[in-house]
mmCIF file of C-alpha atoms and ligand atoms in Angstrom:
data_model
loop_
_atom_site.group_PDB
_atom_site.id
_atom_site.type_symbol
_atom_site.label_atom_id
_atom_site.label_comp_id
_atom_site.label_asym_id
_atom_site.label_seq_id
_atom_site.Cartn_x
_atom_site.Cartn_y
_atom_site.Cartn_z
ATOM 1 C CA MET Z 1 15.042 -60.404 55.353
ATOM 2 C CA LYS Z 2 17.206 -58.390 57.689
ATOM 3 C CA GLU Z 3 20.055 -58.418 55.190
ATOM 4 C CA LYS Z 4 17.711 -57.442 52.419
ATOM 5 C CA LEU Z 5 16.576 -54.429 54.435
ATOM 6 C CA LEU Z 6 20.074 -53.314 55.303
ATOM 7 C CA SER Z 7 21.380 -53.705 51.771
ATOM 8 C CA MET Z 8 18.313 -51.789 50.574
ATOM 9 C CA HIS Z 9 19.456 -48.812 52.619
ATOM 10 C CA GLU Z 10 22.899 -49.013 51.025
ATOM 11 C CA LYS Z 11 21.357 -49.259 47.579
ATOM 12 C CA ALA Z 12 19.130 -46.270 48.244
ATOM 13 C CA LYS Z 13 22.140 -44.296 49.408
ATOM 14 C CA SER Z 14 24.095 -44.971 46.251
ATOM 15 C CA ASP Z 15 21.012 -44.212 44.120
ATOM 16 C CA LEU Z 16 20.636 -40.862 45.877
ATOM 17 C CA ALA Z 17 24.261 -39.968 45.252
ATOM 18 C CA GLY Z 18 23.579 -39.850 41.507
ATOM 19 C CA VAL Z 19 20.461 -37.657 41.759
ATOM 20 C CA SER Z 20 20.686 -34.174 40.257
ATOM 21 C CA THR Z 21 17.071 -33.094 39.723
ATOM 22 C CA ALA Z 22 13.914 -32.910 41.824
ATOM 23 C CA ALA Z 23 12.176 -35.324 39.436
ATOM 24 C CA GLU Z 24 14.890 -37.943 39.875
ATOM 25 C CA LEU Z 25 14.675 -37.544 43.639
ATOM 26 C CA GLU Z 26 10.944 -38.153 43.555
ATOM 27 C CA SER Z 27 11.346 -41.290 41.468
ATOM 28 C CA ILE Z 28 13.798 -42.652 44.049
ATOM 29 C CA ARG Z 29 11.305 -41.967 46.816
ATOM 30 C CA VAL Z 30 8.654 -43.842 44.894
ATOM 31 C CA LYS Z 31 11.065 -46.662 44.092
ATOM 32 C CA TYR Z 32 11.699 -47.406 47.785
ATOM 33 C CA LEU Z 33 8.921 -45.896 49.866
ATOM 34 C CA GLY Z 34 6.010 -45.741 47.402
ATOM 35 C CA LYS Z 35 2.973 -48.033 47.536
ATOM 36 C CA LYS Z 36 4.655 -50.443 45.132
ATOM 37 C CA GLY Z 37 8.125 -49.633 46.431
ATOM 38 C CA GLU Z 38 10.792 -52.084 47.505
ATOM 39 C CA LEU Z 39 10.508 -51.422 51.235
ATOM 40 C CA THR Z 40 6.752 -51.680 51.120
ATOM 41 C CA ALA Z 41 7.101 -55.009 49.335
ATOM 42 C CA VAL Z 42 9.329 -56.337 52.101
ATOM 43 C CA LEU Z 43 6.922 -55.188 54.789
ATOM 44 C CA ARG Z 44 4.114 -57.054 53.036
ATOM 45 C CA GLN Z 45 6.057 -60.296 53.481
ATOM 46 C CA MET Z 46 6.229 -59.800 57.270
ATOM 47 C CA GLY Z 47 3.258 -62.118 57.625
ATOM 48 C CA GLN Z 48 5.455 -65.031 56.580
ATOM 49 C CA LEU Z 49 7.730 -64.505 59.594
ATOM 50 C CA SER Z 50 7.395 -66.267 62.902
ATOM 51 C CA ALA Z 51 5.982 -64.383 65.853
ATOM 52 C CA GLU Z 52 9.427 -64.198 67.474
ATOM 53 C CA GLU Z 53 11.174 -62.834 64.424
ATOM 54 C CA ARG Z 54 8.532 -60.270 63.582
ATOM 55 C CA PRO Z 55 9.249 -57.517 66.184
ATOM 56 C CA ALA Z 56 12.985 -57.452 65.463
ATOM 57 C CA VAL Z 57 12.532 -57.336 61.719
ATOM 58 C CA GLY Z 58 9.744 -54.773 62.104
ATOM 59 C CA LYS Z 59 12.068 -52.599 64.103
ATOM 60 C CA ILE Z 60 14.787 -52.788 61.468
ATOM 61 C CA ALA Z 61 12.264 -52.064 58.725
ATOM 62 C CA ASN Z 62 11.132 -48.934 60.549
ATOM 63 C CA GLU Z 63 14.720 -47.820 61.070
ATOM 64 C CA VAL Z 64 15.555 -48.387 57.420
ATOM 65 C CA ARG Z 65 12.456 -46.445 56.338
ATOM 66 C CA ALA Z 66 13.374 -43.554 58.667
ATOM 67 C CA ALA Z 67 16.964 -43.608 57.423
ATOM 68 C CA ILE Z 68 15.939 -43.555 53.750
ATOM 69 C CA GLU Z 69 13.454 -40.730 54.451
ATOM 70 C CA ALA Z 70 16.173 -38.761 56.227
ATOM 71 C CA ASP Z 71 18.605 -39.319 53.364
ATOM 72 C CA ILE Z 72 15.993 -38.158 50.866
ATOM 73 C CA ASP Z 73 15.268 -35.018 52.933
ATOM 74 C CA GLU Z 74 18.931 -34.242 53.192
ATOM 75 C CA LYS Z 75 19.402 -34.738 49.472
ATOM 76 C CA LYS Z 76 16.378 -32.515 48.835
ATOM 77 C CA GLU Z 77 17.935 -29.647 50.760
ATOM 78 C CA LYS Z 78 21.299 -30.029 49.110
ATOM 79 C CA LEU Z 79 19.630 -30.185 45.751
ATOM 80 C CA SER Z 80 17.631 -26.985 46.181
ATOM 81 C CA ALA Z 81 20.684 -25.135 47.474
ATOM 82 C CA PHE Z 82 22.580 -26.412 44.442
ATOM 83 C CA LEU Z 83 19.821 -25.331 42.040
ATOM 84 C CA ILE Z 84 19.692 -21.848 43.552
ATOM 85 C CA GLU Z 85 23.452 -21.560 43.225
ATOM 86 C CA GLN Z 86 23.229 -22.707 39.617
ATOM 87 C CA ARG Z 87 20.569 -20.068 38.864
ATOM 88 C CA LEU Z 88 22.569 -17.331 40.538
ATOM 89 C CA LYS Z 89 25.548 -18.297 38.417
ATOM 90 C CA THR Z 90 23.719 -18.405 35.105
ATOM 91 C CA GLU Z 91 21.273 -15.523 35.645
ATOM 92 C CA THR Z 92 23.652 -12.788 36.677
ATOM 93 C CA ILE Z 93 22.977 -9.384 35.101
ATOM 94 C CA ASP Z 94 25.685 -8.082 32.853
ATOM 95 C CA VAL Z 95 25.713 -4.428 33.810
ATOM 96 C CA THR Z 96 28.097 -3.630 30.967
ATOM 97 C CA MET Z 97 25.510 -4.630 28.347
ATOM 98 C CA PRO Z 98 24.065 -1.691 26.391
ATOM 99 C CA GLY Z 99 20.530 -0.708 27.451
ATOM 100 C CA ARG Z 100 17.495 -1.221 25.298
ATOM 101 C CA VAL Z 101 16.543 1.950 23.433
ATOM 102 C CA ARG Z 102 12.889 2.897 23.728
ATOM 103 C CA PRO Z 103 12.024 5.338 20.959
ATOM 104 C CA ILE Z 104 10.365 8.431 22.398
ATOM 105 C CA GLY Z 105 7.659 10.194 20.408
ATOM 106 C CA LYS Z 106 7.896 13.776 19.269
ATOM 107 C CA LYS Z 107 5.354 16.558 19.392
ATOM 108 C CA ASN Z 108 3.570 16.808 16.064
ATOM 109 C CA PRO Z 109 4.611 19.973 14.161
ATOM 110 C CA LEU Z 110 0.931 20.982 14.180
ATOM 111 C CA THR Z 111 0.984 20.956 17.972
ATOM 112 C CA GLN Z 112 4.333 22.739 18.078
ATOM 113 C CA VAL Z 113 3.103 25.576 15.905
ATOM 114 C CA LEU Z 114 -0.222 25.713 17.770
ATOM 115 C CA ASP Z 115 1.768 26.151 20.982
ATOM 116 C CA GLU Z 116 3.701 28.980 19.320
ATOM 117 C CA LEU Z 117 0.427 30.563 18.272
ATOM 118 C CA TYR Z 118 -0.884 30.377 21.832
ATOM 119 C CA ASP Z 119 2.241 32.190 23.040
ATOM 120 C CA ILE Z 120 1.823 34.900 20.438
ATOM 121 C CA PHE Z 121 -1.863 35.555 21.051
ATOM 122 C CA LEU Z 122 -1.780 35.126 24.826
ATOM 123 C CA GLY Z 123 1.058 37.670 24.734
ATOM 124 C CA MET Z 124 -1.321 40.102 23.019
ATOM 125 C CA GLY Z 125 -3.988 39.602 25.682
ATOM 126 C CA PHE Z 126 -6.158 36.980 23.993
ATOM 127 C CA SER Z 127 -7.654 34.057 25.886
ATOM 128 C CA ILE Z 128 -8.422 30.591 24.541
ATOM 129 C CA VAL Z 129 -11.985 29.310 24.156
ATOM 130 C CA THR Z 130 -13.380 26.179 22.537
ATOM 131 C CA GLY Z 131 -16.668 24.975 21.098
ATOM 132 C CA PRO Z 132 -18.236 21.664 20.061
ATOM 133 C CA GLU Z 133 -17.183 19.785 16.936
ATOM 134 C CA VAL Z 134 -20.732 18.477 16.510
ATOM 135 C CA GLU Z 135 -22.556 21.729 15.942
ATOM 136 C CA TYR Z 136 -25.990 23.120 15.154
ATOM 137 C CA THR Z 137 -26.464 24.487 11.637
ATOM 138 C CA TYR Z 138 -27.628 27.645 13.377
ATOM 139 C CA TYR Z 139 -24.148 28.279 14.829
ATOM 140 C CA ASN Z 140 -22.198 26.866 11.899
ATOM 141 C CA PHE Z 141 -24.165 28.776 9.236
ATOM 142 C CA ASP Z 142 -27.276 30.857 10.041
ATOM 143 C CA ALA Z 143 -25.973 32.988 12.883
ATOM 144 C CA LEU Z 144 -22.853 33.632 10.797
ATOM 145 C CA ASN Z 145 -24.969 35.269 8.113
ATOM 146 C CA ILE Z 146 -24.453 32.340 5.737
ATOM 147 C CA PRO Z 147 -27.662 32.146 3.655
ATOM 148 C CA ALA Z 148 -29.646 28.934 3.232
ATOM 149 C CA ASP Z 149 -28.599 28.587 -0.406
ATOM 150 C CA HIS Z 150 -24.876 29.095 0.197
ATOM 151 C CA PRO Z 151 -22.833 26.380 -1.558
ATOM 152 C CA SER Z 152 -20.843 25.547 1.591
ATOM 153 C CA ARG Z 153 -24.064 24.167 3.116
ATOM 154 C CA ASP Z 154 -24.380 21.513 0.427
ATOM 155 C CA VAL Z 155 -24.439 17.893 1.601
ATOM 156 C CA ALA Z 156 -21.612 17.288 -0.847
ATOM 157 C CA ASP Z 157 -19.328 19.525 1.249
ATOM 158 C CA THR Z 158 -20.646 19.210 4.798
ATOM 159 C CA PHE Z 159 -21.157 16.154 7.008
ATOM 160 C CA TYR Z 160 -24.757 16.306 8.209
ATOM 161 C CA ILE Z 161 -25.783 14.401 11.333
ATOM 162 C CA THR Z 162 -29.393 15.598 10.997
ATOM 163 C CA ASP Z 163 -31.016 18.512 9.131
ATOM 164 C CA LYS Z 164 -29.992 20.800 11.955
ATOM 165 C CA ILE Z 165 -26.751 19.254 13.186
ATOM 166 C CA VAL Z 166 -23.421 19.019 11.344
ATOM 167 C CA LEU Z 167 -19.777 18.308 11.992
ATOM 168 C CA ARG Z 168 -18.628 21.911 12.108
ATOM 169 C CA THR Z 169 -17.009 23.021 8.857
ATOM 170 C CA GLN Z 170 -15.144 25.900 10.490
ATOM 171 C CA THR Z 171 -14.272 27.258 13.932
ATOM 172 C CA SER Z 172 -16.317 30.410 13.220
ATOM 173 C CA PRO Z 173 -19.391 29.107 15.150
ATOM 174 C CA VAL Z 174 -17.303 29.572 18.304
ATOM 175 C CA GLN Z 175 -17.551 33.319 17.554
ATOM 176 C CA ILE Z 176 -21.315 33.134 18.039
ATOM 177 C CA ARG Z 177 -21.107 30.983 21.159
ATOM 178 C CA THR Z 178 -18.548 33.376 22.635
ATOM 179 C CA MET Z 179 -20.624 36.495 21.956
ATOM 180 C CA GLU Z 180 -23.685 34.767 23.462
ATOM 181 C CA ASN Z 181 -21.780 33.951 26.626
ATOM 182 C CA MET Z 182 -19.395 36.866 27.127
ATOM 183 C CA LYS Z 183 -19.853 40.576 27.302
ATOM 184 C CA PRO Z 184 -17.392 42.787 25.374
ATOM 185 C CA PRO Z 185 -14.526 43.449 25.573
ATOM 186 C CA ILE Z 186 -13.975 40.086 23.907
ATOM 187 C CA LYS Z 187 -10.535 38.977 22.764
ATOM 188 C CA VAL Z 188 -10.326 35.261 22.126
ATOM 189 C CA ILE Z 189 -8.836 32.612 19.913
ATOM 190 C CA ALA Z 190 -10.657 29.307 19.354
ATOM 191 C CA PRO Z 191 -8.552 26.404 18.087
ATOM 192 C CA GLY Z 192 -10.037 23.105 17.000
ATOM 193 C CA ARG Z 193 -10.864 20.388 14.548
ATOM 194 C CA VAL Z 194 -13.129 21.038 11.588
ATOM 195 C CA TYR Z 195 -14.668 18.672 9.045
ATOM 196 C CA ARG Z 196 -15.392 18.810 5.351
ATOM 197 C CA SER Z 197 -16.489 16.135 2.936
ATOM 198 C CA ASP Z 198 -13.255 16.045 0.955
ATOM 199 C CA ALA Z 199 -11.379 13.013 -0.354
ATOM 200 C CA VAL Z 200 -7.881 12.628 1.072
ATOM 201 C CA ASP Z 201 -5.014 13.835 -1.095
ATOM 202 C CA ALA Z 202 -1.812 15.832 -0.640
ATOM 203 C CA THR Z 203 -3.701 19.059 0.144
ATOM 204 C CA HIS Z 204 -7.101 17.824 1.386
ATOM 205 C CA SER Z 205 -8.272 15.992 4.462
ATOM 206 C CA PRO Z 206 -11.825 15.530 5.758
ATOM 207 C CA VAL Z 207 -10.494 16.562 9.184
ATOM 208 C CA PHE Z 208 -8.194 19.496 9.713
ATOM 209 C CA HIS Z 209 -7.584 22.305 12.187
ATOM 210 C CA GLN Z 210 -8.390 25.985 12.353
ATOM 211 C CA ILE Z 211 -7.725 28.747 14.801
ATOM 212 C CA GLU Z 212 -10.478 31.329 14.967
ATOM 213 C CA GLY Z 213 -9.874 34.798 16.359
ATOM 214 C CA LEU Z 214 -12.446 37.309 17.582
ATOM 215 C CA VAL Z 215 -12.105 40.775 19.038
ATOM 216 C CA VAL Z 216 -15.210 42.795 19.934
ATOM 217 C CA ASP Z 217 -15.331 46.057 21.817
ATOM 218 C CA LYS Z 218 -16.354 49.671 21.417
ATOM 219 C CA GLY Z 219 -14.368 51.417 18.710
ATOM 220 C CA VAL Z 220 -12.524 48.438 17.211
ATOM 221 C CA THR Z 221 -11.370 49.314 13.675
ATOM 222 C CA MET Z 222 -9.713 47.741 10.666
ATOM 223 C CA ALA Z 223 -6.454 49.285 11.902
ATOM 224 C CA ASP Z 224 -6.675 47.019 14.958
ATOM 225 C CA LEU Z 225 -7.218 44.035 12.664
ATOM 226 C CA LYS Z 226 -4.209 44.876 10.516
ATOM 227 C CA GLY Z 227 -1.950 45.687 13.442
ATOM 228 C CA THR Z 228 -2.822 42.521 15.340
ATOM 229 C CA LEU Z 229 -2.416 40.228 12.355
ATOM 230 C CA GLU Z 230 0.845 41.853 11.293
ATOM 231 C CA VAL Z 231 2.295 41.297 14.769
ATOM 232 C CA PHE Z 232 1.122 37.693 14.545
ATOM 233 C CA ALA Z 233 2.785 37.174 11.130
ATOM 234 C CA LYS Z 234 6.067 38.733 12.257
ATOM 235 C CA SER Z 235 6.120 36.696 15.461
ATOM 236 C CA LEU Z 236 5.562 33.452 13.578
ATOM 237 C CA TYR Z 237 7.600 34.030 10.427
ATOM 238 C CA GLY Z 238 10.226 36.547 11.522
ATOM 239 C CA ASP Z 239 10.478 40.309 12.084
ATOM 240 C CA ASP Z 240 11.265 41.123 8.457
ATOM 241 C CA THR Z 241 8.053 39.493 7.231
ATOM 242 C CA ALA Z 242 6.007 41.777 4.970
ATOM 243 C CA VAL Z 243 2.235 41.343 4.890
ATOM 244 C CA ARG Z 244 -0.456 42.482 2.498
ATOM 245 C CA PHE Z 245 -4.234 42.470 2.738
ATOM 246 C CA ARG Z 246 -6.350 41.591 -0.292
ATOM 247 C CA PRO Z 247 -10.084 42.271 -0.513
ATOM 248 C CA HIS Z 248 -12.152 39.118 -0.219
ATOM 249 C CA ASN Z 249 -15.661 38.063 0.663
ATOM 250 C CA PHE Z 250 -16.908 36.145 3.694
ATOM 251 C CA PRO Z 251 -20.587 36.223 4.709
ATOM 252 C CA PHE Z 252 -19.759 36.938 8.358
ATOM 253 C CA THR Z 253 -17.366 39.857 7.831
ATOM 254 C CA GLU Z 254 -17.683 43.179 6.046
ATOM 255 C CA PRO Z 255 -15.295 44.294 4.732
ATOM 256 C CA SER Z 256 -13.307 41.051 4.407
ATOM 257 C CA ALA Z 257 -9.667 40.542 3.572
ATOM 258 C CA GLU Z 258 -7.206 37.751 3.076
ATOM 259 C CA MET Z 259 -3.728 38.260 4.480
ATOM 260 C CA ASP Z 260 -0.641 37.157 2.558
ATOM 261 C CA ILE Z 261 2.976 37.198 3.663
ATOM 262 C CA ARG Z 262 5.827 37.884 1.297
ATOM 263 C CA CYS Z 263 7.351 34.541 0.335
ATOM 264 C CA PHE Z 264 10.167 33.767 2.771
ATOM 265 C CA ALA Z 265 11.739 31.287 0.364
ATOM 266 C CA CYS Z 266 12.345 33.711 -2.539
ATOM 267 C CA GLY Z 267 11.800 37.109 -0.917
ATOM 268 C CA GLY Z 268 8.977 37.894 -3.345
ATOM 269 C CA LYS Z 269 10.697 37.115 -6.639
ATOM 270 C CA GLY Z 270 8.595 34.026 -7.255
ATOM 271 C CA CYS Z 271 9.465 30.372 -6.633
ATOM 272 C CA PRO Z 272 7.813 26.949 -6.412
ATOM 273 C CA LEU Z 273 6.825 27.491 -2.737
ATOM 274 C CA CYS Z 274 4.743 30.587 -3.550
ATOM 275 C CA LYS Z 275 3.764 29.229 -6.978
ATOM 276 C CA ASN Z 276 5.547 32.194 -8.548
ATOM 277 C CA GLU Z 277 3.219 34.640 -6.803
ATOM 278 C CA GLY Z 278 5.858 36.106 -4.497
ATOM 279 C CA TRP Z 279 3.186 36.027 -1.776
ATOM 280 C CA ILE Z 280 1.694 33.256 0.347
ATOM 281 C CA GLU Z 281 -1.881 33.296 1.631
ATOM 282 C CA ILE Z 282 -2.023 32.869 5.389
ATOM 283 C CA LEU Z 283 -5.523 33.592 6.669
ATOM 284 C CA GLY Z 284 -8.994 35.045 6.148
ATOM 285 C CA SER Z 285 -10.231 37.991 8.158
ATOM 286 C CA GLY Z 286 -12.580 40.930 8.301
ATOM 287 C CA MET Z 287 -14.703 43.263 10.391
ATOM 288 C CA VAL Z 288 -17.529 41.348 12.094
ATOM 289 C CA HIS Z 289 -20.678 41.778 9.992
ATOM 290 C CA PRO Z 290 -23.386 43.890 11.683
ATOM 291 C CA ASN Z 291 -25.874 41.034 11.157
ATOM 292 C CA VAL Z 292 -23.609 38.692 13.125
ATOM 293 C CA LEU Z 293 -23.367 41.172 16.012
ATOM 294 C CA ARG Z 294 -27.154 41.556 15.954
ATOM 295 C CA ASN Z 295 -27.647 37.770 15.927
ATOM 296 C CA CYS Z 296 -25.735 37.731 19.216
ATOM 297 C CA GLY Z 297 -27.703 40.566 20.775
ATOM 298 C CA LEU Z 298 -24.985 43.175 20.277
ATOM 299 C CA ASP Z 299 -25.829 46.602 18.835
ATOM 300 C CA PRO Z 300 -23.590 47.285 15.807
ATOM 301 C CA GLU Z 301 -23.978 51.014 16.502
ATOM 302 C CA GLU Z 302 -22.311 50.480 19.851
ATOM 303 C CA TYR Z 303 -19.894 47.629 19.211
ATOM 304 C CA SER Z 304 -17.580 46.629 16.421
ATOM 305 C CA GLY Z 305 -15.061 43.872 16.033
ATOM 306 C CA PHE Z 306 -12.793 41.894 13.808
ATOM 307 C CA ALA Z 307 -12.374 38.196 13.225
ATOM 308 C CA PHE Z 308 -9.919 35.923 11.519
ATOM 309 C CA GLY Z 309 -9.558 32.277 10.658
ATOM 310 C CA ILE Z 310 -6.215 30.512 10.301
ATOM 311 C CA GLY Z 311 -5.804 27.059 8.754
ATOM 312 C CA LEU Z 312 -3.279 25.312 10.986
ATOM 313 C CA GLU Z 313 -2.160 22.677 8.457
ATOM 314 C CA ARG Z 314 -1.739 25.348 5.813
ATOM 315 C CA ILE Z 315 0.511 27.617 7.875
ATOM 316 C CA VAL Z 316 2.615 24.720 9.136
ATOM 317 C CA MET Z 317 3.024 23.364 5.599
ATOM 318 C CA ARG Z 318 4.156 26.772 4.469
ATOM 319 C CA LYS Z 319 6.409 27.375 7.417
ATOM 320 C CA TYR Z 320 8.317 24.126 6.864
ATOM 321 C CA ASN Z 321 7.710 23.638 3.132
ATOM 322 C CA ILE Z 322 5.830 20.371 3.680
ATOM 323 C CA ASN Z 323 4.117 19.312 0.493
ATOM 324 C CA ASP Z 324 1.865 16.490 1.686
ATOM 325 C CA LEU Z 325 -0.698 17.020 4.415
ATOM 326 C CA ARG Z 326 -1.040 13.289 5.060
ATOM 327 C CA LEU Z 327 2.401 13.296 6.714
ATOM 328 C CA PHE Z 328 0.896 15.125 9.699
ATOM 329 C CA TYR Z 329 -1.406 12.243 10.568
ATOM 330 C CA GLU Z 330 0.858 9.225 10.026
ATOM 331 C CA ASN Z 331 2.881 9.574 13.249
ATOM 332 C CA ASP Z 332 6.021 8.393 11.471
ATOM 333 C CA LEU Z 333 8.999 9.259 13.673
ATOM 334 C CA ARG Z 334 11.186 9.776 10.597
ATOM 335 C CA PHE Z 335 8.889 12.697 9.764
ATOM 336 C CA LEU Z 336 8.218 13.945 13.298
ATOM 337 C CA ASN Z 337 11.904 13.967 14.268
ATOM 338 C CA GLN Z 338 12.623 16.597 11.637
ATOM 339 C CA PHE Z 339 10.876 19.329 13.627
HETATM 340 N N1 DAH V 401 -14.314 30.395 8.470
HETATM 341 C C1 DAH V 401 -13.524 30.701 7.285
HETATM 342 C C2 DAH V 401 -13.229 29.427 6.533
HETATM 343 O O1 DAH V 401 -13.332 28.368 7.084
HETATM 344 C C3 DAH V 401 -12.229 31.368 7.678
HETATM 345 C C4 DAH V 401 -12.451 32.761 8.182
HETATM 346 C C5 DAH V 401 -12.395 33.817 7.321
HETATM 347 C C6 DAH V 401 -12.710 32.988 9.527
HETATM 348 C C7 DAH V 401 -12.585 35.106 7.744
HETATM 349 C C8 DAH V 401 -12.919 34.285 9.984
HETATM 350 C C9 DAH V 401 -12.849 35.336 9.079
HETATM 351 O O2 DAH V 401 -13.184 34.564 11.247
HETATM 352 O O3 DAH V 401 -13.049 36.599 9.511
HETATM 353 O O4 DAH V 401 -12.878 29.482 5.389
#
């Protein structure tokens, strides 16, 4: 039995020499020291020994167990050091490898031009105000002198939330809110989203953007309107930009005018960009209607003002000759990177 124990230690030693993983090490431990292990089996037979033999053999058994345990522990340490070394060797970082490119987004051209517009108007002393996109019909229509039977109020054109609440169809209601909350002199622009019940195509979207402008003070005239809007056009499209004002009709302005710029692509001769007109429509404008001033508690005998509305998509499309409005909303970097 003694010999068996001693040779068991030798056997365990040679078994351990071939171990290269933690799982193999564990199976060796089980093989010798486990409940059904070889050493345990020998110890079970101790009962067959005589009383004199038992202490000596017991002592050897304990020594062999301790020795095997120590060998296993030693192997365990060597093994983990070896595994760490292996990992360090295989997982080194190759600093010469090219980095991973993370594509960075680009400001949408709508935002870029809006930023330009802010610069232009802030430079002329305007401040920026905003109003709600979910708006009362009173602000979106009535207070703006738009009569109850006006076609723009039709459910076919306007998104109604209730009888009295709509998704605003224009930024003009911010004019009313501003005059209710501010005393003249007023000089503001109001950018924002507007909504109309249009199917999506190259030139229509149910959501688009406008920039409203409003100036109210004593003695404001049409000359102020023309001067301000001409400076705006020249700042945005270049100093040699020619503008013209055409009579128009809006319920909330009187008189009303649309402003065109001379086509920058053909210089006015006529081309596809200006549809052979030589001129490109840029915005709607006019002198604030006396009824609108009155609706806001301002006396039209004392105060006058002008207003304008710019379609952001429209001016950006014309500035860059973009022919499909849907490109603005797709966030395709191949498009965005061109601006
Ligand atoms: N609200 C008009 C529209 O959506 C645009 C407009 C025209 C605004 C003339 C104005 C203005 O302030 O004076 O078509």
